[in-house]
PDB file of C-alpha atoms in Angstrom:
ATOM      1  CA  UNK H 787     219.654-123.868 137.439  1.00 60.00           C
ATOM      2  CA  UNK H 788     215.909-123.364 137.607  1.00 68.00           C
ATOM      3  CA  UNK H 789     213.877-121.035 135.416  1.00 75.00           C
ATOM      4  CA  UNK H 790     213.516-118.303 138.043  1.00 77.00           C
ATOM      5  CA  UNK H 791     217.279-118.208 138.610  1.00 75.00           C
ATOM      6  CA  UNK H 792     217.883-118.040 134.868  1.00 74.00           C
ATOM      7  CA  UNK H 793     215.455-115.138 134.465  1.00 77.00           C
ATOM      8  CA  UNK H 794     217.088-113.295 137.346  1.00 80.00           C
ATOM      9  CA  UNK H 795     220.538-113.853 135.844  1.00 76.00           C
ATOM     10  CA  UNK H 796     219.548-112.396 132.474  1.00 73.00           C
ATOM     11  CA  UNK H 797     217.672-109.483 134.039  1.00 76.00           C
ATOM     12  CA  UNK H 798     220.780-108.600 136.056  1.00 75.00           C
ATOM     13  CA  UNK H 799     222.996-108.917 132.990  1.00 69.00           C
ATOM     14  CA  UNK H 800     220.600-106.749 131.045  1.00 68.00           C
ATOM     15  CA  UNK H 801     220.555-104.075 133.758  1.00 71.00           C
ATOM     16  CA  UNK H 802     224.365-104.080 134.039  1.00 68.00           C
ATOM     17  CA  UNK H 803     225.202-104.135 130.348  1.00 64.00           C
ATOM     18  CA  UNK H 804     222.214-102.513 128.688  1.00 63.00           C
ATOM     19  CA  UNK H 805     223.671-101.101 125.503  1.00 60.00           C
ATOM     20  CA  UNK H 806     221.476 -98.085 124.841  1.00 61.00           C
ATOM     21  CA  UNK H 807     223.763 -97.138 121.999  1.00 55.00           C
ATOM     22  CA  UNK H 808     223.393-100.551 120.283  1.00 57.00           C
ATOM     23  CA  UNK H 809     221.091-101.024 117.295  1.00 52.00           C
ATOM     24  CA  UNK H 810     217.400-101.548 118.124  1.00 52.00           C
ATOM     25  CA  UNK H 811     217.193-105.141 116.814  1.00 62.00           C
ATOM     26  CA  UNK H 812     219.653-106.286 119.513  1.00 67.00           C
ATOM     27  CA  UNK H 813     217.695-104.739 122.368  1.00 74.00           C
ATOM     28  CA  UNK H 814     214.409-105.947 120.934  1.00 70.00           C
ATOM     29  CA  UNK H 815     215.799-109.446 120.665  1.00 64.00           C
ATOM     30  CA  UNK H 816     216.957-109.519 124.294  1.00 76.00           C
ATOM     31  CA  UNK H 817     213.647-108.080 125.544  1.00 80.00           C
ATOM     32  CA  UNK H 818     211.744-110.673 123.532  1.00 72.00           C
ATOM     33  CA  UNK H 819     214.000-113.433 124.882  1.00 76.00           C
ATOM     34  CA  UNK H 820     213.295-112.379 128.477  1.00 78.00           C
ATOM     35  CA  UNK H 821     209.572-112.053 127.798  1.00 77.00           C
ATOM     36  CA  UNK H 822     209.359-115.546 126.315  1.00 71.00           C
ATOM     37  CA  UNK H 823     211.576-117.041 128.990  1.00 76.00           C
ATOM     38  CA  UNK H 824     209.196-115.713 131.657  1.00 76.00           C
ATOM     39  CA  UNK H 825     206.328-117.504 129.929  1.00 70.00           C
ATOM     40  CA  UNK H 826     207.924-120.921 130.299  1.00 72.00           C
ATOM     41  CA  UNK H 827     206.071-123.104 132.757  1.00 69.00           C
ATOM     42  CA  UNK H 828     207.860-124.806 135.572  1.00 70.00           C
ATOM     43  CA  UNK H 829     206.667-128.367 136.036  1.00 75.00           C
ATOM     44  CA  UNK H 830     203.611-128.404 138.263  1.00 79.00           C
ATOM     45  CA  UNK H 831     203.651-130.616 141.304  1.00 89.00           C
ATOM     46  CA  UNK H 832     201.257-133.543 141.114  1.00 93.00           C
ATOM     47  CA  UNK H 833     198.932-134.593 143.919  1.00 94.00           C
ATOM     48  CA  UNK H 834     199.442-138.047 145.354  1.00 94.00           C
ATOM     49  CA  UNK H 835     198.027-139.973 148.327  1.00 92.00           C
ATOM     50  CA  UNK H 836     199.917-139.849 151.626  1.00 90.00           C
ATOM     51  CA  UNK H 837     200.952-143.519 151.444  1.00 90.00           C
ATOM     52  CA  UNK H 838     202.626-142.877 148.077  1.00 94.00           C
ATOM     53  CA  UNK H 839     204.425-139.798 149.432  1.00 94.00           C
ATOM     54  CA  UNK H 840     205.628-141.881 152.378  1.00 92.00           C
ATOM     55  CA  UNK H 841     207.026-144.514 150.007  1.00 92.00           C
ATOM     56  CA  UNK H 842     208.850-141.907 147.905  1.00 94.00           C
ATOM     57  CA  UNK H 843     210.433-140.479 151.063  1.00 92.00           C
ATOM     58  CA  UNK H 844     211.520-143.927 152.264  1.00 91.00           C
ATOM     59  CA  UNK H 845     213.047-144.740 148.880  1.00 91.00           C
ATOM     60  CA  UNK H 846     214.901-141.468 148.484  1.00 90.00           C
ATOM     61  CA  UNK H 847     216.075-140.981 152.068  1.00 86.00           C
ATOM     62  CA  UNK H 848     216.633-144.477 153.410  1.00 85.00           C
ATOM     63  CA  UNK H 849     216.851-146.923 150.535  1.00 82.00           C
ATOM     64  CA  UNK H 850     218.608-144.603 148.046  1.00 77.00           C
ATOM     65  CA  UNK H 851     217.045-146.467 145.178  1.00 82.00           C
ATOM     66  CA  UNK H 852     216.241-145.542 141.586  1.00 89.00           C
ATOM     67  CA  UNK H 853     212.852-144.482 140.280  1.00 90.00           C
ATOM     68  CA  UNK H 854     212.570-147.730 138.338  1.00 89.00           C
ATOM     69  CA  UNK H 855     213.248-149.871 141.405  1.00 90.00           C
ATOM     70  CA  UNK H 856     210.895-147.813 143.585  1.00 91.00           C
ATOM     71  CA  UNK H 857     208.055-148.514 141.133  1.00 91.00           C
ATOM     72  CA  UNK H 858     208.618-152.283 141.111  1.00 89.00           C
ATOM     73  CA  UNK H 859     205.902-154.212 143.003  1.00 91.00           C
ATOM     74  CA  UNK H 860     208.366-156.932 144.070  1.00 89.00           C
ATOM     75  CA  UNK H 861     210.651-154.298 145.617  1.00 91.00           C
ATOM     76  CA  UNK H 862     207.631-152.890 147.460  1.00 91.00           C
ATOM     77  CA  UNK H 863     206.762-156.359 148.784  1.00 91.00           C
ATOM     78  CA  UNK H 864     210.366-156.934 149.886  1.00 90.00           C
ATOM     79  CA  UNK H 865     210.155-153.703 151.880  1.00 89.00           C
ATOM     80  CA  UNK H 866     206.829-154.560 153.538  1.00 88.00           C
ATOM     81  CA  UNK H 867     204.744-151.970 151.699  1.00 87.00           C
ATOM     82  CA  UNK H 868     200.965-152.130 151.753  1.00 86.00           C
ATOM     83  CA  UNK H 869     198.891-153.944 149.178  1.00 88.00           C
ATOM     84  CA  UNK H 870     197.159-150.584 148.538  1.00 88.00           C
ATOM     85  CA  UNK H 871     200.455-149.097 147.316  1.00 92.00           C
ATOM     86  CA  UNK H 872     201.112-152.083 145.055  1.00 92.00           C
ATOM     87  CA  UNK H 873     197.613-151.880 143.551  1.00 93.00           C
ATOM     88  CA  UNK H 874     197.970-148.113 143.148  1.00 93.00           C
ATOM     89  CA  UNK H 875     201.298-148.354 141.274  1.00 93.00           C
ATOM     90  CA  UNK H 876     200.004-151.075 138.918  1.00 92.00           C
ATOM     91  CA  UNK H 877     197.538-148.598 137.377  1.00 92.00           C
ATOM     92  CA  UNK H 878     199.208-147.014 134.292  1.00 91.00           C
ATOM     93  CA  UNK H 879     198.077-143.442 135.016  1.00 91.00           C
ATOM     94  CA  UNK H 880     199.428-143.746 138.553  1.00 94.00           C
ATOM     95  CA  UNK H 881     202.824-144.807 137.213  1.00 94.00           C
ATOM     96  CA  UNK H 882     203.015-141.486 135.354  1.00 94.00           C
ATOM     97  CA  UNK H 883     201.968-139.642 138.532  1.00 94.00           C
ATOM     98  CA  UNK H 884     204.582-141.490 140.578  1.00 95.00           C
ATOM     99  CA  UNK H 885     207.356-140.654 138.110  1.00 94.00           C
ATOM    100  CA  UNK H 886     206.347-136.984 137.951  1.00 93.00           C
ATOM    101  CA  UNK H 887     206.144-136.828 141.753  1.00 95.00           C
ATOM    102  CA  UNK H 888     209.593-138.412 142.025  1.00 94.00           C
ATOM    103  CA  UNK H 889     211.145-136.033 139.483  1.00 92.00           C
ATOM    104  CA  UNK H 890     209.255-132.737 139.925  1.00 90.00           C
ATOM    105  CA  UNK H 891     207.996-132.899 143.504  1.00 92.00           C
ATOM    106  CA  UNK H 892     204.483-133.424 144.790  1.00 94.00           C
ATOM    107  CA  UNK H 893     201.693-132.273 147.050  1.00 94.00           C
ATOM    108  CA  UNK H 894     199.871-134.716 149.288  1.00 94.00           C
ATOM    109  CA  UNK H 895     196.156-135.107 148.589  1.00 90.00           C
ATOM    110  CA  UNK H 896     193.969-134.226 151.504  1.00 88.00           C
ATOM    111  CA  UNK H 897     192.278-137.357 152.717  1.00 85.00           C
ATOM    112  CA  UNK H 898     188.506-137.311 152.920  1.00 88.00           C
ATOM    113  CA  UNK H 899     187.203-136.999 156.454  1.00 91.00           C
ATOM    114  CA  UNK H 900     183.959-138.447 157.751  1.00 92.00           C
ATOM    115  CA  UNK H 901     181.498-137.970 160.586  1.00 89.00           C
ATOM    116  CA  UNK H 902     180.201-141.338 161.765  1.00 91.00           C
ATOM    117  CA  UNK H 903     176.767-141.493 163.408  1.00 90.00           C
ATOM    118  CA  UNK H 904     174.441-144.256 164.513  1.00 89.00           C
ATOM    119  CA  UNK H 905     171.118-143.881 162.689  1.00 88.00           C
ATOM    120  CA  UNK H 906     167.945-143.443 164.678  1.00 83.00           C
ATOM    121  CA  UNK H 907     166.853-141.537 167.753  1.00 81.00           C
ATOM    122  CA  UNK H 908     169.843-142.310 169.957  1.00 77.00           C
ATOM    123  CA  UNK H 909     171.399-139.696 172.232  1.00 74.00           C
ATOM    124  CA  UNK H 910     175.004-140.869 172.116  1.00 74.00           C
ATOM    125  CA  UNK H 911     175.223-141.455 168.388  1.00 84.00           C
ATOM    126  CA  UNK H 912     178.445-139.762 167.197  1.00 87.00           C
ATOM    127  CA  UNK H 913     181.740-141.647 166.981  1.00 89.00           C
ATOM    128  CA  UNK H 914     184.659-139.575 168.317  1.00 89.00           C
ATOM    129  CA  UNK H 915     188.272-140.201 169.209  1.00 89.00           C
ATOM    130  CA  UNK H 916     189.200-138.990 172.688  1.00 86.00           C
ATOM    131  CA  UNK H 917     192.774-137.744 172.587  1.00 85.00           C
ATOM    132  CA  UNK H 918     193.236-137.890 176.360  1.00 84.00           C
ATOM    133  CA  UNK H 919     191.622-141.318 176.625  1.00 83.00           C
ATOM    134  CA  UNK H 920     193.336-142.506 173.433  1.00 87.00           C
ATOM    135  CA  UNK H 921     190.280-144.458 172.322  1.00 88.00           C
ATOM    136  CA  UNK H 922     187.102-144.211 170.250  1.00 90.00           C
ATOM    137  CA  UNK H 923     183.672-143.859 171.823  1.00 88.00           C
ATOM    138  CA  UNK H 924     180.184-142.576 171.037  1.00 86.00           C
ATOM    139  CA  UNK H 925     178.949-139.238 172.357  1.00 85.00           C
ATOM    140  CA  UNK H 926     175.966-136.940 171.842  1.00 80.00           C
ATOM    141  CA  UNK H 927     177.418-133.568 170.858  1.00 69.00           C
ATOM    142  CA  UNK H 928     180.368-131.472 169.740  1.00 67.00           C
ATOM    143  CA  UNK H 929     181.000-130.369 173.313  1.00 69.00           C
ATOM    144  CA  UNK H 930     184.231-132.215 174.070  1.00 70.00           C
ATOM    145  CA  UNK H 931     187.444-130.211 173.717  1.00 72.00           C
ATOM    146  CA  UNK H 932     189.811-133.164 173.570  1.00 74.00           C
ATOM    147  CA  UNK H 933     187.886-135.191 170.982  1.00 77.00           C
ATOM    148  CA  UNK H 934     188.296-135.598 167.241  1.00 83.00           C
ATOM    149  CA  UNK H 935     184.917-135.739 165.510  1.00 85.00           C
ATOM    150  CA  UNK H 936     185.917-136.451 161.921  1.00 89.00           C
ATOM    151  CA  UNK H 937     188.052-139.358 160.801  1.00 92.00           C
ATOM    152  CA  UNK H 938     189.810-140.580 157.673  1.00 89.00           C
ATOM    153  CA  UNK H 939     188.956-143.980 156.265  1.00 88.00           C
ATOM    154  CA  UNK H 940     192.460-145.181 157.174  1.00 86.00           C
ATOM    155  CA  UNK H 941     192.110-144.011 160.795  1.00 89.00           C
ATOM    156  CA  UNK H 942     188.816-145.866 161.095  1.00 91.00           C
ATOM    157  CA  UNK H 943     190.175-149.013 159.456  1.00 91.00           C
ATOM    158  CA  UNK H 944     193.308-148.977 161.631  1.00 90.00           C
ATOM    159  CA  UNK H 945     191.075-148.724 164.717  1.00 91.00           C
ATOM    160  CA  UNK H 946     188.971-151.682 163.479  1.00 92.00           C
ATOM    161  CA  UNK H 947     186.030-149.397 162.596  1.00 91.00           C
ATOM    162  CA  UNK H 948     186.229-150.030 158.845  1.00 90.00           C
ATOM    163  CA  UNK H 949     182.923-151.891 159.052  1.00 92.00           C
ATOM    164  CA  UNK H 950     181.030-148.592 159.530  1.00 91.00           C
ATOM    165  CA  UNK H 951     181.226-147.942 155.774  1.00 93.00           C
ATOM    166  CA  UNK H 952     179.229-151.111 155.042  1.00 93.00           C
ATOM    167  CA  UNK H 953     176.747-151.006 157.926  1.00 92.00           C
ATOM    168  CA  UNK H 954     173.158-149.940 157.111  1.00 93.00           C
ATOM    169  CA  UNK H 955     172.674-148.760 160.708  1.00 91.00           C
ATOM    170  CA  UNK H 956     175.465-146.198 160.413  1.00 90.00           C
ATOM    171  CA  UNK H 957     175.276-142.812 158.713  1.00 90.00           C
ATOM    172  CA  UNK H 958     178.512-141.597 157.107  1.00 91.00           C
ATOM    173  CA  UNK H 959     178.801-137.903 156.277  1.00 89.00           C
ATOM    174  CA  UNK H 960     181.769-136.561 154.324  1.00 90.00           C
ATOM    175  CA  UNK H 961     183.082-133.308 155.820  1.00 87.00           C
ATOM    176  CA  UNK H 962     185.710-130.754 154.801  1.00 79.00           C
TER     177      UNK H 962
END
């Protein structure tokens, strides 16, 4: 039973069986109990990266494994998980986050998005992904309806554009 259900249960009991004829200390005690119960905090969901959320889903839905096993780097390797996940879980503070996400639920962090432009006075300087063409290309403006102008680091790396983050001839602008 969660806290909200417990509060509702006691409020209903109170409304049904409110003993107006009972001594004041009893009613005061019940009112105080409900007031304090309402102040209890439910565990807040932690924010985790998408790749961690994906791993938790795989473990719970397909591998039906324990929290301990899911956090074991060797188990991750056996199940072809990324090196990024293994490095992430080895950090002590991330182990706490993982356990809280597993037990209390989680929200997925929004990944940073970037505009990628070639520096200099070049007309077609903006990297976009054409959804209809299913490929990346450079263009000069925000005029294309079927193009994605901002990209996550993972999208760029998966498309072999990870080098743009290290290239002095490329301007990277973080966008919302």
